[in-house]
Amino acid sequence: MTPLQERLTAIRAQLPEGVRLVAVSKYHPVEALQEAYDAGQRVFGESHEQELRTKHQQLPADIEWHFIGHLQTNKVRFIAPYIDMVEAVDSLHLLQEIDRQAQRCHRRIKVLLELHIAREATKYGLTPDALRQLLDAGQWRDMQGVEICGLMMMATNTDDVEQIEREFMAGAALFDEVKARYFADQPSFCERSWGMSHDYATAIKCRSTMVRIGTAIFGEREYPR
Ligand SMILES: *Cc1c(COP(=O)(O)O)cnc(C)c1O
């Protein structure tokens, strides 16, 4: 096993049943993804449309691709033919565009609604009230091209584990509320995507079903200058 494969395998061994690993491979070369693939990893997360396009073309077809970053509406049509899940939907406008482009490809794309609970981790995401508003408005009920599968969030980037825990637990409580109110009859609404390299252990304690881990598998990212 290569060092990357050892890190990947060690992380997978820590995940309880019912928690899936999204290997976040943004800014890492296809060779690194291939290494992870060869060790059995099949779900990868990317956050840039062009980078994802190149990797999707070069890597095996049975990979499940998740778009985890902020997705601009004008990029949706490029990923609609093959993306498995869009994890960070934070507006009705984006949801509508995914629906439209999915239908053009005769597909149904899984999506998660992104919550904004953290103090500053991201400027994106729906506040709890905005989430309720979007669901109350009800347009999503008629969308044949999307399947809303759960919630996604990032906690504040801090060493304060109790604060991270509070934020993830707030996400879990909101999941229960939304599930009961809008998705009680939909078993496919079941995902809680939270936990990254530095906080996935806490996320798992707070009922995560999907952790998105990059650095702890692939090492530091090398950002283009
Ligand atoms: C980059 C990224 C991750 C992975 O972060 P690491 O700290 O490298 O594990 C997870 N989620 C989102 C939304 C990201 O953008």
PDB file of C-alpha atoms and ligand atoms in Angstrom:
ATOM      1  CA  MET A   1       0.000   0.000   0.000  1.00  0.00           C
ATOM      2  CA  THR A   2       1.142   3.548  -0.722  1.00  0.00           C
ATOM      3  CA  PRO A   3       1.103   6.128   2.108  1.00  0.00           C
ATOM      4  CA  LEU A   4      -2.038   7.681   0.584  1.00  0.00           C
ATOM      5  CA  GLN A   5      -3.744   4.300   0.519  1.00  0.00           C
ATOM      6  CA  GLU A   6      -2.725   3.674   4.121  1.00  0.00           C
ATOM      7  CA  ARG A   7      -4.236   6.986   5.255  1.00  0.00           C
ATOM      8  CA  LEU A   8      -7.408   6.276   3.303  1.00  0.00           C
ATOM      9  CA  THR A   9      -7.741   2.772   4.705  1.00  0.00           C
ATOM     10  CA  ALA A  10      -7.145   3.966   8.275  1.00  0.00           C
ATOM     11  CA  ILE A  11      -9.875   6.586   7.952  1.00  0.00           C
ATOM     12  CA  ARG A  12     -12.327   4.151   6.422  1.00  0.00           C
ATOM     13  CA  ALA A  13     -11.685   1.750   9.296  1.00  0.00           C
ATOM     14  CA  GLN A  14     -12.785   4.475  11.750  1.00  0.00           C
ATOM     15  CA  LEU A  15     -16.136   5.117  10.106  1.00  0.00           C
ATOM     16  CA  PRO A  16     -19.094   3.397  11.714  1.00  0.00           C
ATOM     17  CA  GLU A  17     -21.627   1.608   9.563  1.00  0.00           C
ATOM     18  CA  GLY A  18     -23.951   4.100   7.944  1.00  0.00           C
ATOM     19  CA  VAL A  19     -21.291   6.782   7.459  1.00  0.00           C
ATOM     20  CA  ARG A  20     -19.977   7.136   3.919  1.00  0.00           C
ATOM     21  CA  LEU A  21     -16.705   8.719   2.915  1.00  0.00           C
ATOM     22  CA  VAL A  22     -16.514  11.369   0.219  1.00  0.00           C
ATOM     23  CA  ALA A  23     -12.833  11.672  -0.695  1.00  0.00           C
ATOM     24  CA  VAL A  24     -12.337  15.372  -1.380  1.00  0.00           C
ATOM     25  CA  SER A  25      -9.814  15.452  -4.193  1.00  0.00           C
ATOM     26  CA  LYS A  26      -9.938  19.081  -5.334  1.00  0.00           C
ATOM     27  CA  TYR A  27      -6.538  20.448  -6.420  1.00  0.00           C
ATOM     28  CA  HIS A  28      -5.008  16.969  -6.370  1.00  0.00           C
ATOM     29  CA  PRO A  29      -3.821  15.300  -9.580  1.00  0.00           C
ATOM     30  CA  VAL A  30      -5.635  12.384 -11.247  1.00  0.00           C
ATOM     31  CA  GLU A  31      -2.800  10.062 -10.169  1.00  0.00           C
ATOM     32  CA  ALA A  32      -3.756  10.644  -6.528  1.00  0.00           C
ATOM     33  CA  LEU A  33      -7.407   9.903  -7.246  1.00  0.00           C
ATOM     34  CA  GLN A  34      -6.395   6.761  -9.128  1.00  0.00           C
ATOM     35  CA  GLU A  35      -4.413   5.622  -6.088  1.00  0.00           C
ATOM     36  CA  ALA A  36      -7.460   6.088  -3.887  1.00  0.00           C
ATOM     37  CA  TYR A  37      -9.610   4.354  -6.483  1.00  0.00           C
ATOM     38  CA  ASP A  38      -7.229   1.390  -6.545  1.00  0.00           C
ATOM     39  CA  ALA A  39      -7.681   1.099  -2.776  1.00  0.00           C
ATOM     40  CA  GLY A  40     -11.433   0.814  -3.283  1.00  0.00           C
ATOM     41  CA  GLN A  41     -12.614   4.417  -2.953  1.00  0.00           C
ATOM     42  CA  ARG A  42     -15.493   5.196  -5.303  1.00  0.00           C
ATOM     43  CA  VAL A  43     -16.985   8.483  -4.073  1.00  0.00           C
ATOM     44  CA  PHE A  44     -15.049  11.673  -4.802  1.00  0.00           C
ATOM     45  CA  GLY A  45     -15.826  15.321  -4.081  1.00  0.00           C
ATOM     46  CA  GLU A  46     -14.718  18.212  -6.276  1.00  0.00           C
ATOM     47  CA  SER A  47     -15.517  21.901  -6.176  1.00  0.00           C
ATOM     48  CA  HIS A  48     -14.521  23.322  -9.556  1.00  0.00           C
ATOM     49  CA  GLU A  49     -16.399  22.510 -12.720  1.00  0.00           C
ATOM     50  CA  GLN A  50     -13.451  22.472 -15.125  1.00  0.00           C
ATOM     51  CA  GLU A  51     -11.224  20.441 -12.860  1.00  0.00           C
ATOM     52  CA  LEU A  52     -14.037  17.968 -12.314  1.00  0.00           C
ATOM     53  CA  ARG A  53     -14.650  17.728 -16.058  1.00  0.00           C
ATOM     54  CA  THR A  54     -11.027  16.752 -16.740  1.00  0.00           C
ATOM     55  CA  LYS A  55     -10.943  14.209 -13.931  1.00  0.00           C
ATOM     56  CA  HIS A  56     -14.287  12.723 -14.906  1.00  0.00           C
ATOM     57  CA  GLN A  57     -12.966  12.172 -18.433  1.00  0.00           C
ATOM     58  CA  GLN A  58      -9.729  10.570 -17.291  1.00  0.00           C
ATOM     59  CA  LEU A  59     -10.868   8.327 -14.465  1.00  0.00           C
ATOM     60  CA  PRO A  60     -12.987   5.137 -14.358  1.00  0.00           C
ATOM     61  CA  ALA A  61     -16.677   5.432 -15.128  1.00  0.00           C
ATOM     62  CA  ASP A  62     -17.938   3.820 -11.921  1.00  0.00           C
ATOM     63  CA  ILE A  63     -16.819   6.744  -9.751  1.00  0.00           C
ATOM     64  CA  GLU A  64     -19.617   8.595  -7.974  1.00  0.00           C
ATOM     65  CA  TRP A  65     -18.901  12.332  -8.271  1.00  0.00           C
ATOM     66  CA  HIS A  66     -20.159  14.847  -5.729  1.00  0.00           C
ATOM     67  CA  PHE A  67     -19.995  18.557  -6.366  1.00  0.00           C
ATOM     68  CA  ILE A  68     -19.224  19.974  -2.932  1.00  0.00           C
ATOM     69  CA  GLY A  69     -18.367  23.625  -3.580  1.00  0.00           C
ATOM     70  CA  HIS A  70     -20.315  26.721  -4.459  1.00  0.00           C
ATOM     71  CA  LEU A  71     -21.884  25.993  -7.840  1.00  0.00           C
ATOM     72  CA  GLN A  72     -22.612  28.869 -10.187  1.00  0.00           C
ATOM     73  CA  THR A  73     -25.863  28.443 -12.086  1.00  0.00           C
ATOM     74  CA  ASN A  74     -24.140  28.925 -15.432  1.00  0.00           C
ATOM     75  CA  LYS A  75     -21.975  25.851 -14.742  1.00  0.00           C
ATOM     76  CA  VAL A  76     -24.818  23.453 -13.962  1.00  0.00           C
ATOM     77  CA  ARG A  77     -25.345  22.383 -17.575  1.00  0.00           C
ATOM     78  CA  PHE A  78     -21.746  21.152 -17.857  1.00  0.00           C
ATOM     79  CA  ILE A  79     -21.993  18.742 -14.932  1.00  0.00           C
ATOM     80  CA  ALA A  80     -25.661  17.751 -15.300  1.00  0.00           C
ATOM     81  CA  PRO A  81     -24.968  14.792 -17.636  1.00  0.00           C
ATOM     82  CA  TYR A  82     -22.876  12.913 -15.087  1.00  0.00           C
ATOM     83  CA  ILE A  83     -22.864  14.450 -11.584  1.00  0.00           C
ATOM     84  CA  ASP A  84     -24.271  12.125  -8.914  1.00  0.00           C
ATOM     85  CA  MET A  85     -24.882  14.613  -6.145  1.00  0.00           C
ATOM     86  CA  VAL A  86     -24.740  18.384  -5.773  1.00  0.00           C
ATOM     87  CA  GLU A  87     -24.024  18.836  -2.075  1.00  0.00           C
ATOM     88  CA  ALA A  88     -24.233  22.546  -1.577  1.00  0.00           C
ATOM     89  CA  VAL A  89     -27.503  23.915  -2.922  1.00  0.00           C
ATOM     90  CA  ASP A  90     -28.186  27.220  -1.211  1.00  0.00           C
ATOM     91  CA  SER A  91     -30.853  28.923  -3.315  1.00  0.00           C
ATOM     92  CA  LEU A  92     -34.115  28.191  -5.084  1.00  0.00           C
ATOM     93  CA  HIS A  93     -32.564  29.628  -8.227  1.00  0.00           C
ATOM     94  CA  LEU A  94     -29.780  27.032  -8.214  1.00  0.00           C
ATOM     95  CA  LEU A  95     -32.214  24.228  -7.392  1.00  0.00           C
ATOM     96  CA  GLN A  96     -34.397  25.245 -10.344  1.00  0.00           C
ATOM     97  CA  GLU A  97     -31.439  25.279 -12.718  1.00  0.00           C
ATOM     98  CA  ILE A  98     -30.304  21.822 -11.598  1.00  0.00           C
ATOM     99  CA  ASP A  99     -33.859  20.590 -12.130  1.00  0.00           C
ATOM    100  CA  ARG A 100     -33.997  22.092 -15.616  1.00  0.00           C
ATOM    101  CA  GLN A 101     -30.623  20.757 -16.727  1.00  0.00           C
ATOM    102  CA  ALA A 102     -31.257  17.317 -15.222  1.00  0.00           C
ATOM    103  CA  GLN A 103     -34.506  17.019 -17.146  1.00  0.00           C
ATOM    104  CA  ARG A 104     -32.727  17.995 -20.359  1.00  0.00           C
ATOM    105  CA  CYS A 105     -30.466  14.978 -19.806  1.00  0.00           C
ATOM    106  CA  HIS A 106     -33.369  12.786 -18.678  1.00  0.00           C
ATOM    107  CA  ARG A 107     -31.749  12.429 -15.283  1.00  0.00           C
ATOM    108  CA  ARG A 108     -32.669  12.905 -11.659  1.00  0.00           C
ATOM    109  CA  ILE A 109     -29.828  14.514  -9.714  1.00  0.00           C
ATOM    110  CA  LYS A 110     -29.470  14.060  -5.968  1.00  0.00           C
ATOM    111  CA  VAL A 111     -28.970  17.273  -4.037  1.00  0.00           C
ATOM    112  CA  LEU A 112     -28.372  18.376  -0.460  1.00  0.00           C
ATOM    113  CA  LEU A 113     -29.442  21.740   0.895  1.00  0.00           C
ATOM    114  CA  GLU A 114     -26.558  23.649   2.428  1.00  0.00           C
ATOM    115  CA  LEU A 115     -27.087  25.110   5.865  1.00  0.00           C
ATOM    116  CA  HIS A 116     -25.374  28.154   7.213  1.00  0.00           C
ATOM    117  CA  ILE A 117     -25.002  27.728  10.959  1.00  0.00           C
ATOM    118  CA  ALA A 118     -21.285  28.325  11.452  1.00  0.00           C
ATOM    119  CA  ARG A 119     -20.107  31.734  12.509  1.00  0.00           C
ATOM    120  CA  GLU A 120     -17.779  32.314   9.596  1.00  0.00           C
ATOM    121  CA  ALA A 121     -16.760  29.097   7.882  1.00  0.00           C
ATOM    122  CA  THR A 122     -18.443  30.108   4.658  1.00  0.00           C
ATOM    123  CA  LYS A 123     -20.487  32.928   3.283  1.00  0.00           C
ATOM    124  CA  TYR A 124     -22.747  30.445   1.529  1.00  0.00           C
ATOM    125  CA  GLY A 125     -25.625  28.371   2.759  1.00  0.00           C
ATOM    126  CA  LEU A 126     -29.195  28.836   3.943  1.00  0.00           C
ATOM    127  CA  THR A 127     -29.960  30.075   7.434  1.00  0.00           C
ATOM    128  CA  PRO A 128     -32.494  27.877   9.241  1.00  0.00           C
ATOM    129  CA  ASP A 129     -35.224  30.410   8.409  1.00  0.00           C
ATOM    130  CA  ALA A 130     -34.231  30.611   4.761  1.00  0.00           C
ATOM    131  CA  LEU A 131     -34.303  26.819   4.595  1.00  0.00           C
ATOM    132  CA  ARG A 132     -37.833  26.713   6.021  1.00  0.00           C
ATOM    133  CA  GLN A 133     -38.926  29.438   3.604  1.00  0.00           C
ATOM    134  CA  LEU A 134     -37.551  27.603   0.609  1.00  0.00           C
ATOM    135  CA  LEU A 135     -39.319  24.403   1.624  1.00  0.00           C
ATOM    136  CA  ASP A 136     -42.571  26.187   2.537  1.00  0.00           C
ATOM    137  CA  ALA A 137     -42.657  27.901  -0.854  1.00  0.00           C
ATOM    138  CA  GLY A 138     -43.062  24.418  -2.274  1.00  0.00           C
ATOM    139  CA  GLN A 139     -41.741  24.691  -5.852  1.00  0.00           C
ATOM    140  CA  TRP A 140     -39.409  21.790  -5.112  1.00  0.00           C
ATOM    141  CA  ARG A 141     -42.371  19.427  -4.882  1.00  0.00           C
ATOM    142  CA  ASP A 142     -42.903  19.628  -8.647  1.00  0.00           C
ATOM    143  CA  MET A 143     -39.284  19.195  -9.657  1.00  0.00           C
ATOM    144  CA  GLN A 144     -38.830  15.936 -11.534  1.00  0.00           C
ATOM    145  CA  GLY A 145     -35.113  16.479 -12.118  1.00  0.00           C
ATOM    146  CA  VAL A 146     -33.929  16.709  -8.524  1.00  0.00           C
ATOM    147  CA  GLU A 147     -34.175  14.538  -5.476  1.00  0.00           C
ATOM    148  CA  ILE A 148     -33.551  16.356  -2.186  1.00  0.00           C
ATOM    149  CA  CYS A 149     -31.632  13.825  -0.094  1.00  0.00           C
ATOM    150  CA  GLY A 150     -30.740  15.779   3.030  1.00  0.00           C
ATOM    151  CA  LEU A 151     -28.659  18.582   4.482  1.00  0.00           C
ATOM    152  CA  MET A 152     -25.010  19.592   4.264  1.00  0.00           C
ATOM    153  CA  MET A 153     -23.049  21.972   6.457  1.00  0.00           C
ATOM    154  CA  MET A 154     -19.634  23.142   7.563  1.00  0.00           C
ATOM    155  CA  ALA A 155     -18.858  24.022  11.164  1.00  0.00           C
ATOM    156  CA  THR A 156     -16.865  27.067  12.171  1.00  0.00           C
ATOM    157  CA  ASN A 157     -13.170  26.541  11.591  1.00  0.00           C
ATOM    158  CA  THR A 158     -12.045  26.497  15.225  1.00  0.00           C
ATOM    159  CA  ASP A 159     -10.263  24.301  17.773  1.00  0.00           C
ATOM    160  CA  ASP A 160     -13.202  24.726  20.137  1.00  0.00           C
ATOM    161  CA  VAL A 161     -14.697  21.238  19.929  1.00  0.00           C
ATOM    162  CA  GLU A 162     -17.735  22.204  21.983  1.00  0.00           C
ATOM    163  CA  GLN A 163     -18.646  24.930  19.571  1.00  0.00           C
ATOM    164  CA  ILE A 164     -18.267  22.557  16.611  1.00  0.00           C
ATOM    165  CA  GLU A 165     -20.451  20.068  18.448  1.00  0.00           C
ATOM    166  CA  ARG A 166     -23.131  22.686  19.116  1.00  0.00           C
ATOM    167  CA  GLU A 167     -23.212  23.607  15.443  1.00  0.00           C
ATOM    168  CA  PHE A 168     -23.426  20.027  14.173  1.00  0.00           C
ATOM    169  CA  MET A 169     -26.128  19.237  16.746  1.00  0.00           C
ATOM    170  CA  ALA A 170     -28.083  22.276  15.564  1.00  0.00           C
ATOM    171  CA  GLY A 171     -27.788  20.841  12.047  1.00  0.00           C
ATOM    172  CA  ALA A 172     -29.018  17.449  13.258  1.00  0.00           C
ATOM    173  CA  ALA A 173     -32.000  19.030  15.049  1.00  0.00           C
ATOM    174  CA  LEU A 174     -32.909  20.962  11.933  1.00  0.00           C
ATOM    175  CA  PHE A 175     -32.637  17.772   9.907  1.00  0.00           C
ATOM    176  CA  ASP A 176     -35.200  16.115  12.226  1.00  0.00           C
ATOM    177  CA  GLU A 177     -37.516  19.102  11.993  1.00  0.00           C
ATOM    178  CA  VAL A 178     -37.382  19.299   8.216  1.00  0.00           C
ATOM    179  CA  LYS A 179     -37.642  15.550   7.800  1.00  0.00           C
ATOM    180  CA  ALA A 180     -40.810  15.411   9.919  1.00  0.00           C
ATOM    181  CA  ARG A 181     -42.394  18.444   8.317  1.00  0.00           C
ATOM    182  CA  TYR A 182     -41.645  17.981   4.626  1.00  0.00           C
ATOM    183  CA  PHE A 183     -40.092  14.590   3.939  1.00  0.00           C
ATOM    184  CA  ALA A 184     -41.763  12.213   6.391  1.00  0.00           C
ATOM    185  CA  ASP A 185     -42.882   9.967   3.535  1.00  0.00           C
ATOM    186  CA  GLN A 186     -39.569  10.105   1.664  1.00  0.00           C
ATOM    187  CA  PRO A 187     -36.949   7.583   2.817  1.00  0.00           C
ATOM    188  CA  SER A 188     -34.476   9.109   0.356  1.00  0.00           C
ATOM    189  CA  PHE A 189     -34.252  12.212   2.571  1.00  0.00           C
ATOM    190  CA  CYS A 190     -31.676  10.653   4.876  1.00  0.00           C
ATOM    191  CA  GLU A 191     -28.263  12.325   4.461  1.00  0.00           C
ATOM    192  CA  ARG A 192     -26.432  14.560   6.920  1.00  0.00           C
ATOM    193  CA  SER A 193     -23.211  15.610   5.220  1.00  0.00           C
ATOM    194  CA  TRP A 194     -20.886  17.045   7.835  1.00  0.00           C
ATOM    195  CA  GLY A 195     -17.324  16.494   8.981  1.00  0.00           C
ATOM    196  CA  MET A 196     -14.014  17.358   7.306  1.00  0.00           C
ATOM    197  CA  SER A 197     -10.405  16.374   8.070  1.00  0.00           C
ATOM    198  CA  HIS A 198     -10.191  18.281  11.345  1.00  0.00           C
ATOM    199  CA  ASP A 199     -13.681  17.649  12.723  1.00  0.00           C
ATOM    200  CA  TYR A 200     -15.034  14.403  11.307  1.00  0.00           C
ATOM    201  CA  ALA A 201     -14.794  12.539  14.626  1.00  0.00           C
ATOM    202  CA  THR A 202     -17.045  15.188  16.203  1.00  0.00           C
ATOM    203  CA  ALA A 203     -19.347  15.115  13.172  1.00  0.00           C
ATOM    204  CA  ILE A 204     -19.834  11.363  13.522  1.00  0.00           C
ATOM    205  CA  LYS A 205     -20.831  11.820  17.178  1.00  0.00           C
ATOM    206  CA  CYS A 206     -23.344  14.370  15.902  1.00  0.00           C
ATOM    207  CA  ARG A 207     -25.076  11.938  13.546  1.00  0.00           C
ATOM    208  CA  SER A 208     -23.258  12.609  10.292  1.00  0.00           C
ATOM    209  CA  THR A 209     -23.993  10.091   7.528  1.00  0.00           C
ATOM    210  CA  MET A 210     -21.415  11.428   5.091  1.00  0.00           C
ATOM    211  CA  VAL A 211     -17.987  12.859   5.860  1.00  0.00           C
ATOM    212  CA  ARG A 212     -16.065  14.919   3.289  1.00  0.00           C
ATOM    213  CA  ILE A 213     -12.380  14.383   3.882  1.00  0.00           C
ATOM    214  CA  GLY A 214      -9.553  15.792   1.764  1.00  0.00           C
ATOM    215  CA  THR A 215      -6.317  16.777   3.514  1.00  0.00           C
ATOM    216  CA  ALA A 216      -6.224  13.779   5.860  1.00  0.00           C
ATOM    217  CA  ILE A 217      -6.197  11.491   2.800  1.00  0.00           C
ATOM    218  CA  PHE A 218      -4.415  13.399   0.054  1.00  0.00           C
ATOM    219  CA  GLY A 219      -2.211  15.775   2.071  1.00  0.00           C
ATOM    220  CA  GLU A 220      -2.098  19.547   1.727  1.00  0.00           C
ATOM    221  CA  ARG A 221      -3.609  20.993  -1.423  1.00  0.00           C
ATOM    222  CA  GLU A 222      -1.398  22.900  -3.813  1.00  0.00           C
ATOM    223  CA  TYR A 223      -3.418  25.853  -4.948  1.00  0.00           C
ATOM    224  CA  PRO A 224      -2.565  27.281  -8.357  1.00  0.00           C
ATOM    225  CA  ARG A 225      -1.045  30.758  -8.144  1.00  0.00           C
TER     226      ARG A 225
HETATM  227  C1  LIG B   1     -12.311  21.300   0.721  1.00  0.00           C
HETATM  228  C2  LIG B   1     -13.573  20.877   1.346  1.00  0.00           C
HETATM  229  C3  LIG B   1     -13.638  19.776   2.223  1.00  0.00           C
HETATM  230  C4  LIG B   1     -12.421  18.977   2.656  1.00  0.00           C
HETATM  231  O1  LIG B   1     -11.635  19.695   3.543  1.00  0.00           O
HETATM  232  P1  LIG B   1     -10.368  19.012   4.303  1.00  0.00           P
HETATM  233  O2  LIG B   1     -10.115  19.922   5.420  1.00  0.00           O
HETATM  234  O3  LIG B   1      -9.265  18.996   3.295  1.00  0.00           O
HETATM  235  O4  LIG B   1     -10.770  17.650   4.707  1.00  0.00           O
HETATM  236  C5  LIG B   1     -14.878  19.400   2.716  1.00  0.00           C
HETATM  237  N1  LIG B   1     -16.000  20.078   2.384  1.00  0.00           N
HETATM  238  C6  LIG B   1     -15.977  21.137   1.563  1.00  0.00           C
HETATM  239  C7  LIG B   1     -17.252  21.822   1.254  1.00  0.00           C
HETATM  240  C8  LIG B   1     -14.778  21.569   1.027  1.00  0.00           C
HETATM  241  O5  LIG B   1     -14.786  22.646   0.225  1.00  0.00           O
END
